[in-house]
Short mmCIF file of C-alpha atoms in Angstrom, two decimals:
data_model
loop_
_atom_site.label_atom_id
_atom_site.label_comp_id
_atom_site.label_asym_id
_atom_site.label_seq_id
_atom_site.Cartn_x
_atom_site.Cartn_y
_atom_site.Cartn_z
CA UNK A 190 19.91 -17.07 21.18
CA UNK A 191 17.20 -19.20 18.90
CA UNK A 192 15.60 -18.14 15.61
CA UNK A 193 13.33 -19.31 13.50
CA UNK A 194 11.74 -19.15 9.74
CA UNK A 195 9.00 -16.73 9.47
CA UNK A 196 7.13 -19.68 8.98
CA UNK A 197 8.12 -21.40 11.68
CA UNK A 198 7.55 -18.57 14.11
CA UNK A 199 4.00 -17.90 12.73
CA UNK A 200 3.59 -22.07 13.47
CA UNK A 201 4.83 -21.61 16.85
CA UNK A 202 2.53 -18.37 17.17
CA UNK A 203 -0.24 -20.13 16.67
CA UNK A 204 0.28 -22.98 19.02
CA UNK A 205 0.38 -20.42 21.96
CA UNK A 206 -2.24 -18.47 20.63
CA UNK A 207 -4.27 -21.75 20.77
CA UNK A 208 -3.21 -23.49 23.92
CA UNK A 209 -2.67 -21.41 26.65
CA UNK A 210 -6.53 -20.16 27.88
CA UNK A 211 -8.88 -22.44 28.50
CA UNK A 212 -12.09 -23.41 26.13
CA UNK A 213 -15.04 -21.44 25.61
CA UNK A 214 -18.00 -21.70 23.74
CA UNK A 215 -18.84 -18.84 21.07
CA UNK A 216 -19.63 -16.34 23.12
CA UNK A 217 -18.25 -12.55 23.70
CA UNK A 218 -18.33 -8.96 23.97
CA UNK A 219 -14.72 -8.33 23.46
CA UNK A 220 -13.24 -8.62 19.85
CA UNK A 221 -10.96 -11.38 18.33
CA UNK A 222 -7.61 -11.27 17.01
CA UNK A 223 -5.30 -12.91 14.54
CA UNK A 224 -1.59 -12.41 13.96
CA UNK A 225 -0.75 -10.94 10.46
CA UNK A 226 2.88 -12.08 8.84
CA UNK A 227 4.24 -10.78 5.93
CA UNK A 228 5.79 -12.87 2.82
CA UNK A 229 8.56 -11.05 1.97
CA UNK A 230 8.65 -12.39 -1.88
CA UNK A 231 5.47 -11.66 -2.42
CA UNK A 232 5.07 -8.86 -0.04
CA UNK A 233 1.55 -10.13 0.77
CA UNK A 234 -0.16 -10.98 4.29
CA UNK A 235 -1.15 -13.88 5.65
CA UNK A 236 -2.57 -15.46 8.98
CA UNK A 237 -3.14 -18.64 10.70
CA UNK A 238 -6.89 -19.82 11.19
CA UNK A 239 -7.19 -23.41 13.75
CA UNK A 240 -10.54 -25.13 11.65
CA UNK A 241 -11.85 -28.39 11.87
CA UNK A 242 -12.34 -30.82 14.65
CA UNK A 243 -9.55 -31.93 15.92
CA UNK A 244 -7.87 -28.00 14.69
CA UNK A 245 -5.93 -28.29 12.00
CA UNK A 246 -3.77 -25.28 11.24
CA UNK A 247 -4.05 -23.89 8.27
CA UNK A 248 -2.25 -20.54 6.59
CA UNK A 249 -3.89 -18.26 4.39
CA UNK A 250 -3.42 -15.26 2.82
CA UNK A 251 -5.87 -12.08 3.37
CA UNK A 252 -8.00 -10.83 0.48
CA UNK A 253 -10.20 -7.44 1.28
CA UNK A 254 -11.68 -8.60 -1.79
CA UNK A 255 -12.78 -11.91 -0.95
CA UNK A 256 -16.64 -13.24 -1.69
CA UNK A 257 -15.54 -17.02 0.11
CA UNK A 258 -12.96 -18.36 2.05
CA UNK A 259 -11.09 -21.34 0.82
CA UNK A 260 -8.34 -23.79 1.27
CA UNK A 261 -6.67 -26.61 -0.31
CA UNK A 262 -8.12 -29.67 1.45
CA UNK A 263 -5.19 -32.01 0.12
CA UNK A 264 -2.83 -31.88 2.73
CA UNK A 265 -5.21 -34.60 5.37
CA UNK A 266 -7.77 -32.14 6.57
CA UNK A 267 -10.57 -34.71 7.52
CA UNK A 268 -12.63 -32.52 10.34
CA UNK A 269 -15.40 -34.46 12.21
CA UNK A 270 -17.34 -31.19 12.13
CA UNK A 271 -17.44 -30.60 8.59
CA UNK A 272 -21.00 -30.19 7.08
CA UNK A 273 -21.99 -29.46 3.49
CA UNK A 274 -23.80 -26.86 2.98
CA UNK A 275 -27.29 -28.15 1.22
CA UNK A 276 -28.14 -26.53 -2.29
CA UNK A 277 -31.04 -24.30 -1.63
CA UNK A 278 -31.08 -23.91 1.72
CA UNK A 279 -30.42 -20.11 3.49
CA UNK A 280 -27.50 -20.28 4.23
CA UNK A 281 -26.61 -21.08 0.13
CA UNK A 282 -28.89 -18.49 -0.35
CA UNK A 283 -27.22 -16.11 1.65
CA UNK A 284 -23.44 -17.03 0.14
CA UNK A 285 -25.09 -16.44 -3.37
CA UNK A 286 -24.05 -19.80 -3.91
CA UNK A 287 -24.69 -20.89 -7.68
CA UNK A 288 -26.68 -24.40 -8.15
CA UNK A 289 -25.37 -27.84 -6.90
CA UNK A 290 -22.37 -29.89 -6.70
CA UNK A 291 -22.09 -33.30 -6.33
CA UNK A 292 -18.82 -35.46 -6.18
CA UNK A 293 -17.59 -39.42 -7.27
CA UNK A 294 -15.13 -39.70 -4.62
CA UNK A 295 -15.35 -41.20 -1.42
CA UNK A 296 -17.37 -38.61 0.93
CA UNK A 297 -15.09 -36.15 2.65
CA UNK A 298 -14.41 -32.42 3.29
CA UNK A 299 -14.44 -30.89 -0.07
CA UNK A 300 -16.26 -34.21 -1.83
CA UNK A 301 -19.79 -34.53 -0.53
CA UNK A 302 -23.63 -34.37 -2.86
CA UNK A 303 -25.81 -32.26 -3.59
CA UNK A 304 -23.92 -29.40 -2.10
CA UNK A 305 -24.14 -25.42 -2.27
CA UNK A 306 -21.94 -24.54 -5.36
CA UNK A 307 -19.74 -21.93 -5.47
CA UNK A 308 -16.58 -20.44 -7.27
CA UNK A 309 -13.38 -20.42 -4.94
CA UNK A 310 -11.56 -17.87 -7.09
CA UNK A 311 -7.59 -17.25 -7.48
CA UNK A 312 -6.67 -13.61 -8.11
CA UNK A 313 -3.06 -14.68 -9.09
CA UNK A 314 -4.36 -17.13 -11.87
CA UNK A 315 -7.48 -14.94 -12.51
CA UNK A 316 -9.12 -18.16 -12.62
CA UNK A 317 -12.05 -19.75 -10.88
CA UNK A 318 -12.70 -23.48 -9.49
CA UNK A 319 -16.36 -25.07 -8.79
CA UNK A 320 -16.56 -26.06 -5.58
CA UNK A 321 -19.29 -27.28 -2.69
CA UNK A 322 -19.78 -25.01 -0.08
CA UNK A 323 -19.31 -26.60 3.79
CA UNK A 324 -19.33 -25.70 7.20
CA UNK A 325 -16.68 -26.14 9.85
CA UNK A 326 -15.64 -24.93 13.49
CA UNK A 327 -12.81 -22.02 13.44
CA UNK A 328 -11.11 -21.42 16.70
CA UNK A 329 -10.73 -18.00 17.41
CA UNK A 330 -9.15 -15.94 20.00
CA UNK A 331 -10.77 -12.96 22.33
CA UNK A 332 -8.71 -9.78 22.79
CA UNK A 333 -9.13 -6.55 25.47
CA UNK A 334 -6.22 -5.19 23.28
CA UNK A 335 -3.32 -5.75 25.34
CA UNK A 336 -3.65 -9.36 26.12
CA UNK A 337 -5.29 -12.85 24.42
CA UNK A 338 -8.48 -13.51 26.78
CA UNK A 339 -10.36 -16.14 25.73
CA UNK A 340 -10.45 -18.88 22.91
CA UNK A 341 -13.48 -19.63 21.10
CA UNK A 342 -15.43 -22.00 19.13
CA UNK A 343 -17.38 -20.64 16.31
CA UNK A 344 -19.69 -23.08 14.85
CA UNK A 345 -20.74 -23.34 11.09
CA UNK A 346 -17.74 -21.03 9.89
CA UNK A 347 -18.37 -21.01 6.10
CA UNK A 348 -15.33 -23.17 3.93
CA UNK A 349 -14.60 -24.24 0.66
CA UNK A 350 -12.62 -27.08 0.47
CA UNK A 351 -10.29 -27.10 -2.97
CA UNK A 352 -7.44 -29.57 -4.55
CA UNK A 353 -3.95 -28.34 -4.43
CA UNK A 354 -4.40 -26.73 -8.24
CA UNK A 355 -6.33 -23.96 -7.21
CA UNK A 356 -3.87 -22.98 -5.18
CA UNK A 357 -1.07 -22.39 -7.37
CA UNK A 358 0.66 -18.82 -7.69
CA UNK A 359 -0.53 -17.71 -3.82
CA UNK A 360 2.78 -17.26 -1.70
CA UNK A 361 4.83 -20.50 -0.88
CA UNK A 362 3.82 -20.74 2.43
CA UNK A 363 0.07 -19.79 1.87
CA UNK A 364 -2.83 -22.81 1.61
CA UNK A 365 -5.46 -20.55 0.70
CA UNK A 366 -7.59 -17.18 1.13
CA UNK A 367 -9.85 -15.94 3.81
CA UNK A 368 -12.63 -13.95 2.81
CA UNK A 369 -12.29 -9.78 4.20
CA UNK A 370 -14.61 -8.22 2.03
CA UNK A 371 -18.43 -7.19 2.87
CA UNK A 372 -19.54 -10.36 2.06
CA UNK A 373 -22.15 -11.98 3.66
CA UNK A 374 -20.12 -15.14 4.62
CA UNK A 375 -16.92 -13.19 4.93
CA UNK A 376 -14.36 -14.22 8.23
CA UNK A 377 -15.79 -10.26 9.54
CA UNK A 378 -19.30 -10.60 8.86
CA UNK A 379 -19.47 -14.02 10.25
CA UNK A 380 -17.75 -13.69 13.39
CA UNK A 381 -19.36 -10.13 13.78
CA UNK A 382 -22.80 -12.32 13.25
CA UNK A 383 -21.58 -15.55 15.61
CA UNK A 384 -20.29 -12.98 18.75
CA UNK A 385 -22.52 -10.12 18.27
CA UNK A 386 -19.50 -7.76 17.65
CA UNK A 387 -20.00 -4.55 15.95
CA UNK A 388 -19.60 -4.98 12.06
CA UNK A 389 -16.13 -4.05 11.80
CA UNK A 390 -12.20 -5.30 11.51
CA UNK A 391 -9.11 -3.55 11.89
CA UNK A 392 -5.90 -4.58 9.91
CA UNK A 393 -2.10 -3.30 11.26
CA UNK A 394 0.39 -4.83 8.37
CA UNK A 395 3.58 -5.57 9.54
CA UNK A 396 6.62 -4.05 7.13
CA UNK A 397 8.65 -7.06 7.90
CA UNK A 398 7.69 -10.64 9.29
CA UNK A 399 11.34 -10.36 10.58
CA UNK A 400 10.60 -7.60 13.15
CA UNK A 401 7.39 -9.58 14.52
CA UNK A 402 4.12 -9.82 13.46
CA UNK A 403 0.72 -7.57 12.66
CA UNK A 404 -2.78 -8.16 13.72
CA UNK A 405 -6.14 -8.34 12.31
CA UNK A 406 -8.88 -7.30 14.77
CA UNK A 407 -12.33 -8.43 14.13
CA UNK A 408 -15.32 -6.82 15.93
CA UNK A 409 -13.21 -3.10 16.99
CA UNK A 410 -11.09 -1.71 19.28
CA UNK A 411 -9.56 -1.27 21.80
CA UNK A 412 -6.38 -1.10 19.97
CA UNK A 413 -3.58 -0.73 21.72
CA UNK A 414 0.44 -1.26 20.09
CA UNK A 415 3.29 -1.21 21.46
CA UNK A 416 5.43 0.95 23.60
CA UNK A 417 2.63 3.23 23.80
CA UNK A 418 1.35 1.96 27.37
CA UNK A 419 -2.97 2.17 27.56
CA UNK A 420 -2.98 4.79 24.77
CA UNK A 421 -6.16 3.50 22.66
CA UNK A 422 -5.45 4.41 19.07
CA UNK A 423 -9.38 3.83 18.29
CA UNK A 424 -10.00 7.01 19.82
CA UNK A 425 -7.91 8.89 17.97
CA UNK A 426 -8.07 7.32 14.55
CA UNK A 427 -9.50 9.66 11.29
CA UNK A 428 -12.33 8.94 10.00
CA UNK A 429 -13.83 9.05 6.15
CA UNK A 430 -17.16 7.84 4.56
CA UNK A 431 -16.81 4.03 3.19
CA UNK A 432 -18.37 4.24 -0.36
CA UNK A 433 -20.40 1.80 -1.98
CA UNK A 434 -19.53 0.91 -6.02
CA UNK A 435 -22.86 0.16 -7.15
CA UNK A 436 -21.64 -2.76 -9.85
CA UNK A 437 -19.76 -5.51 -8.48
CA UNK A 438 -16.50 -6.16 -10.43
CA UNK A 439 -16.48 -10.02 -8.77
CA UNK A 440 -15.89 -13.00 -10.93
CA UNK A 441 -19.25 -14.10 -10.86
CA UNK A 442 -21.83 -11.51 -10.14
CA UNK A 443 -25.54 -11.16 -11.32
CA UNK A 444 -26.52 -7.73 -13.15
CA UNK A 445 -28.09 -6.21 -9.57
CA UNK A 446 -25.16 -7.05 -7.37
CA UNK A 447 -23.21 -4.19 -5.82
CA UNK A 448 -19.53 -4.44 -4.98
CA UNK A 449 -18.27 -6.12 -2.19
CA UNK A 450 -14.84 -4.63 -2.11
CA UNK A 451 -13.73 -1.49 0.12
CA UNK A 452 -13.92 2.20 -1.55
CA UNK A 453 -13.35 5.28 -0.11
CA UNK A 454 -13.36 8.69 -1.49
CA UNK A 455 -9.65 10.40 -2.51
CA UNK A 456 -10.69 14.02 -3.91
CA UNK A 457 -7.42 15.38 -4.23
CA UNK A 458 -3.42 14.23 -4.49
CA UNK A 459 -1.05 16.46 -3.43
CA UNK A 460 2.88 16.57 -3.16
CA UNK A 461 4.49 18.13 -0.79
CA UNK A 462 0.89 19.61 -0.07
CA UNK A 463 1.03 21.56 -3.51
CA UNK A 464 -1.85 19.71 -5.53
CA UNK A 465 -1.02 17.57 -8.50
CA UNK A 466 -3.34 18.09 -12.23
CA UNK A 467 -4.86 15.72 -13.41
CA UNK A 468 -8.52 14.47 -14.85
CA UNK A 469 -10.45 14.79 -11.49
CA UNK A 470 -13.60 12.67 -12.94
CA UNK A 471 -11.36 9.62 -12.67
CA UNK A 472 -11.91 9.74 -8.80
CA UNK A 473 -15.61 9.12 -8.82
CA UNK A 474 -17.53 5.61 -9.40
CA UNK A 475 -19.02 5.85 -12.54
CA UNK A 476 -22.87 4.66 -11.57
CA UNK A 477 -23.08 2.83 -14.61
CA UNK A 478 -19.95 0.25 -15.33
CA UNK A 479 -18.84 0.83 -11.62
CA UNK A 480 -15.39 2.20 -13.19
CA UNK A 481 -13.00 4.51 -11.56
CA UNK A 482 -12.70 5.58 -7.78
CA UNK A 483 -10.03 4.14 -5.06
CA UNK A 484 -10.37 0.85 -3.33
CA UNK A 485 -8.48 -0.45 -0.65
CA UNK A 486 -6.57 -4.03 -1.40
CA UNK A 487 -4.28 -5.89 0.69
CA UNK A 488 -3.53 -7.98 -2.49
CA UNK A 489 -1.75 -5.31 -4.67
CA UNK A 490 1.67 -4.88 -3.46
CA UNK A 491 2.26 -1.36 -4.53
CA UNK A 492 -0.62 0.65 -4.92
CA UNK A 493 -1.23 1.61 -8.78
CA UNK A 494 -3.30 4.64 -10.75
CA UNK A 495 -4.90 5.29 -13.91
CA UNK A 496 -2.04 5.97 -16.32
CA UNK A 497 -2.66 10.04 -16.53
CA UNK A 498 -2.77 9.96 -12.49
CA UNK A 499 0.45 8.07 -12.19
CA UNK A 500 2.58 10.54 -14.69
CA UNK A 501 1.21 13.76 -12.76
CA UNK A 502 2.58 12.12 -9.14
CA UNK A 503 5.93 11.30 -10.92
CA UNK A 504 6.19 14.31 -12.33
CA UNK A 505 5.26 16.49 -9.30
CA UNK A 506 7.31 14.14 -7.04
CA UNK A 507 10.25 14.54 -9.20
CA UNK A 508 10.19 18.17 -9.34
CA UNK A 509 9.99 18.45 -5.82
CA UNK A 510 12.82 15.83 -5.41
CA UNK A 511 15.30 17.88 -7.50
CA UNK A 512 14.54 21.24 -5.49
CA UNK A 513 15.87 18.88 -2.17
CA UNK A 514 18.97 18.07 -4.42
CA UNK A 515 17.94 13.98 -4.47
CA UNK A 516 19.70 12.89 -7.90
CA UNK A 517 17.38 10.72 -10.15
CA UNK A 518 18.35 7.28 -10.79
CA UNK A 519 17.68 4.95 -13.62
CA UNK A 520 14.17 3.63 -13.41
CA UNK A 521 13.38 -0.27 -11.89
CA UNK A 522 10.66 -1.79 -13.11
CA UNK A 523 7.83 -1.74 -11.91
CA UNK A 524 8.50 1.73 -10.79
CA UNK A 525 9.07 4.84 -12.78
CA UNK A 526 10.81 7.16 -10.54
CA UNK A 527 13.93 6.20 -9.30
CA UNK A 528 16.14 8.26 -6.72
CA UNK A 529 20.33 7.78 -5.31
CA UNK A 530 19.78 6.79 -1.91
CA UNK A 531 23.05 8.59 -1.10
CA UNK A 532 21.16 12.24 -1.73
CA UNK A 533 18.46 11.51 0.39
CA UNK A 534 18.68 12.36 3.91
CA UNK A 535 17.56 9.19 5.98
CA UNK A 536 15.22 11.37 8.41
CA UNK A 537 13.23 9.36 11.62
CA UNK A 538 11.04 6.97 12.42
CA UNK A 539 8.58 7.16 9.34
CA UNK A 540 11.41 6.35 6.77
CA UNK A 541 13.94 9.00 4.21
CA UNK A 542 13.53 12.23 3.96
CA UNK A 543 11.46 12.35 0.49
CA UNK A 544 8.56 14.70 -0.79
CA UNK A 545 4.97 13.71 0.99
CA UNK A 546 2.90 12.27 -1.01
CA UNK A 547 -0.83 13.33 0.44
CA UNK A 548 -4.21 11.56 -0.31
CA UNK A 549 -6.97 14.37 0.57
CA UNK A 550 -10.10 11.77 1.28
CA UNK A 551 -13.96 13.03 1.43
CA UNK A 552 -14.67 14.71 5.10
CA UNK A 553 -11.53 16.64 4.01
CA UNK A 554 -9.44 14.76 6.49
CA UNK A 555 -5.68 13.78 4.66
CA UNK A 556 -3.80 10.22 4.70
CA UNK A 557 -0.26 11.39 4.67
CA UNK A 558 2.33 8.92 3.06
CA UNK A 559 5.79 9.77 4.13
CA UNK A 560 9.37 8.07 3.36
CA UNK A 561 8.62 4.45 4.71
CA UNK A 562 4.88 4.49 2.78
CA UNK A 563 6.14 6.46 -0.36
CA UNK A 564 9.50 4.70 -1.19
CA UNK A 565 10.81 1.39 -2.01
CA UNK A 566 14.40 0.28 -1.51
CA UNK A 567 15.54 -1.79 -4.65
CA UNK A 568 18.90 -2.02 -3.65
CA UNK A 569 21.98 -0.66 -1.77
CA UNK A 570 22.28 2.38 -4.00
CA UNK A 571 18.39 3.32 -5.27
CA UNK A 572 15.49 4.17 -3.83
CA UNK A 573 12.30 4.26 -5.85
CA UNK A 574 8.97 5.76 -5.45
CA UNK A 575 6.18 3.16 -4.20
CA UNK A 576 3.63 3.64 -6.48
CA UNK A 577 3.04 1.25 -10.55
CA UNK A 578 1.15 3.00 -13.40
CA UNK A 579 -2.16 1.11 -13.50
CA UNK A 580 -2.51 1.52 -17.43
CA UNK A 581 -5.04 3.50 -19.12
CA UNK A 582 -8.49 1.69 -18.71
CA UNK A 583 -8.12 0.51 -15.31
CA UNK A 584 -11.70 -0.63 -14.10
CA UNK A 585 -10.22 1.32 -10.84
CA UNK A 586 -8.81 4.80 -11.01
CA UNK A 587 -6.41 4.26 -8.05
CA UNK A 588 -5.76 0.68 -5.89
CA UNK A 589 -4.51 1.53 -2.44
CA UNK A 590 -1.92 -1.39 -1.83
CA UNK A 591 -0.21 -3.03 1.09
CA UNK A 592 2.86 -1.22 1.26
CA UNK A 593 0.87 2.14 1.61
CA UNK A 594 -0.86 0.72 4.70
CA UNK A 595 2.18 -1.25 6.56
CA UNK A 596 2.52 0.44 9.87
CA UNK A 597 -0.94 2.44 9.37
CA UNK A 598 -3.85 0.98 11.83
CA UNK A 599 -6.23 1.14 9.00
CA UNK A 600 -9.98 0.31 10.07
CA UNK A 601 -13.21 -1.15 8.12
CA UNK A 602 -16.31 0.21 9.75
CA UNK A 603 -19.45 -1.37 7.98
CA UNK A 604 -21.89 -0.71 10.07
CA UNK A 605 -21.18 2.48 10.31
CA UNK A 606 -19.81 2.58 6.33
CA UNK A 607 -16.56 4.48 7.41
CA UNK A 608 -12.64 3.86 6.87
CA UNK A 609 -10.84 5.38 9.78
CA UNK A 610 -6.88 5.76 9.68
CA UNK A 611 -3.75 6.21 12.16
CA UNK A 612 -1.36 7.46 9.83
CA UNK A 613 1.91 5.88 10.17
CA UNK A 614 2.27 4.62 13.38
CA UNK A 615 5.95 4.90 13.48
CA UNK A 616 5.65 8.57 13.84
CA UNK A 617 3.95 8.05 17.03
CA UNK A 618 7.07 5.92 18.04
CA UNK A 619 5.26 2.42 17.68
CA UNK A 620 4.48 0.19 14.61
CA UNK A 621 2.10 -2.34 13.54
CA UNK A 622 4.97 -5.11 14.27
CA UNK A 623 5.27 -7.10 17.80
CA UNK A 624 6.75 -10.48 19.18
#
């Protein structure tokens, strides 16, 4: 039997996803779909995108919070299809691209004149990069939701090119970032735009690369997973308003600009469905600095809370932990509730036998975190619960992060501004993770 890197699978992914269906120009009723890997050392998400003429492959990781997509152009990328986006001109316009570049090199992807500026920005650094704005084809696969039906060409996919320094800090095997958010020139609004695909994507995160990999749908469902035969989870997802926070938090943002990131509404937190205390306000967008509230991100590892939120959960979770007999354990950083994994009963599918932590969202329907979403294994002996204390002035009450989502079909409905959820999928006997 063979094996492979993560890495190297995801490489070898991507050729078949590429190769075997024949050619067709952009055009499609069905939706797309991209495989989803996890880096286990960063415990972020990343995909594959084919750009460029010839396609060069090219790994990035997925932001929800995105304005651009970029990617470090150092490694040979030299597309015949490139284009520079001109300073001025609509489509600049519509990126909210910020005056003209202009370079002194020889002309090339990432070096051209009087080009649409913009700021490729790295969360990890917290630091932004001026770069020209260009314009490449990104190969993209069609999906009915059991089987790869088509591959694609979508012209004039929005790119910056950037040197290998902006890069730095993103996960070892990641080149750049591609753009989830509601931005304009975001990977779901463009495609959405290019195909004519309802304004919507779909993310299932894996909870290990090693047990296969998760998928990003862009343009809806069906959605099927597996072991389930034709069940079609889209039907039976729940569904919750998608909020709007009026002032965008974004690097660069004029005083007007709304958010571009994903919030939804959490109006209540309860353990073991007994409601925890705390300062309620902190859950609402405050209309005038945009702080507070719960976004979604698929950048923050662990989702955190505002620091009086975070002490009520461990608190309430600890209580109810001693009254199953689970014996505390000396805290890991960066968690603050720590547990024996020898007291806990290892229960099914959806992970140990801990306290449910419950998010009670606006419609009054309930995202229900059990064992697998709640807890983190830190070792052979201690479990600890999932969640990091977010400080006291977080400009974000409470950040939903990956490891709450993994195995959760968790979709982005902007057209119809709603955030529908599975729950964990293992429960239903299936996961987001497939070969």
């Amino acid at each position: 039997m063979t094996s492979c890197s993560p890495l190297l699978c995801l490489l070898f992914l991507t050729l078949s996803f590429f190769l075997l269906s024949p050619l067709q120009v952009a055009s499609s009723s069905s939706p797309v779909i991209f495989p989803i890997r996890k880096d286990d050392l960063s415990r972020l998400y990343y995909t594959t995108i084919q750009i460029g003429t010839p396609p060069t492959s090219v790994i990035t990781l997925l932001d929800l919070s995105g304005q651009w997509s970029w990617f470090n152009c150092d490694g040979g990328y030299n597309s015949s299809a490139y284009r520079a986006v001109p300073c001025g001109s609509n489509t600049c316009n519509s990126a909210a691209g910020l005056g003209c570049v202009s370079c002194s090199g020889p002309i090339r992807p990432g070096c051209t004149n009087d080009t649409c500026g913009v700021f490729a920005y790295n969360p990890f650094q917290n630091t932004l990069f001026s770069d020209g704005l260009g314009e490449d084809v990104l190969v993209v696969r069609g999906t009915d939701g059991l089987k790869y039906t088509s591959r694609l060409h979508i012209g004039q996919f929005p790119v910056s090119c950037v040197d290998s320094s902006a890069a730095e800090g993103l996960p070892k095997a990641t080149e750049g970032i591609i753009a989830l958010s509601r931005a304009a020139i975001s990977l779901p609004s463009k495609l959405s735009e290019a195909l004519k695909l309802p304004k919507k994507f779909a993310l299932c995160l894996p909870s290990s690369s090693r047990l296969g990999h998760g998928d990003l749908y862009v343009g809806g469902g069906p959605y099927y997973r597996p072991f389930t035969g034709k069940k079609d989870f889209s039907k039976t997802l729940l569904i919750t308003k998608l909020l709007v926070n009026p002032v965008s938090s974004a690097p660069i943002h004029g005083d007007s600009d709304v958010s571009v990131e994903y919030f939804i509404g959490v109006r209540a937190i309860k353990v073991d469905y007994t409601p925890i205390s705390f300062d309620s306000s902190l859950l609402s967008i405050n209309s005038t600095d945009g702080v507070g509230g719960t976004k979604i991100s698929s950048i923050t590892p662990y989702t955190t809370m505002h620091s009086s939120i975070y002490k009520a959960l461990v608190k309430a979770f600890t209580k109810a932990a001693l009254k199953r007999k689970i014996v505390q354990a000396a805290a890991v950083a960066p968690f603050g509730a720590c547990f024996r994994l020898s007291t806990i009963q290892k229960g099914g599918n959806a992970g140990p036998e801990v306290p449910r932590v419950v998010l009670v969202l606006q419609s009054g329907v309930s995202w229900l975190l059990k064992g697998a979403n709640s807890m983190v294994t830190v070792s052979k002996e201690v479990i600890c619960l999932g969640f990091v204390d977010g400080g006291s002035k977080p400009a974000t009450s409470i950040v939903v992060g990956g490891h709450q989502m993994e195995d959760n079909l968790v979709e982005f409905d902007v057209g119809a501004s709603t955030f529908a959820f599975s729950n964990s999928l293992r429960d239903q006997n299936t996961s987001c993770s497939h070969f």
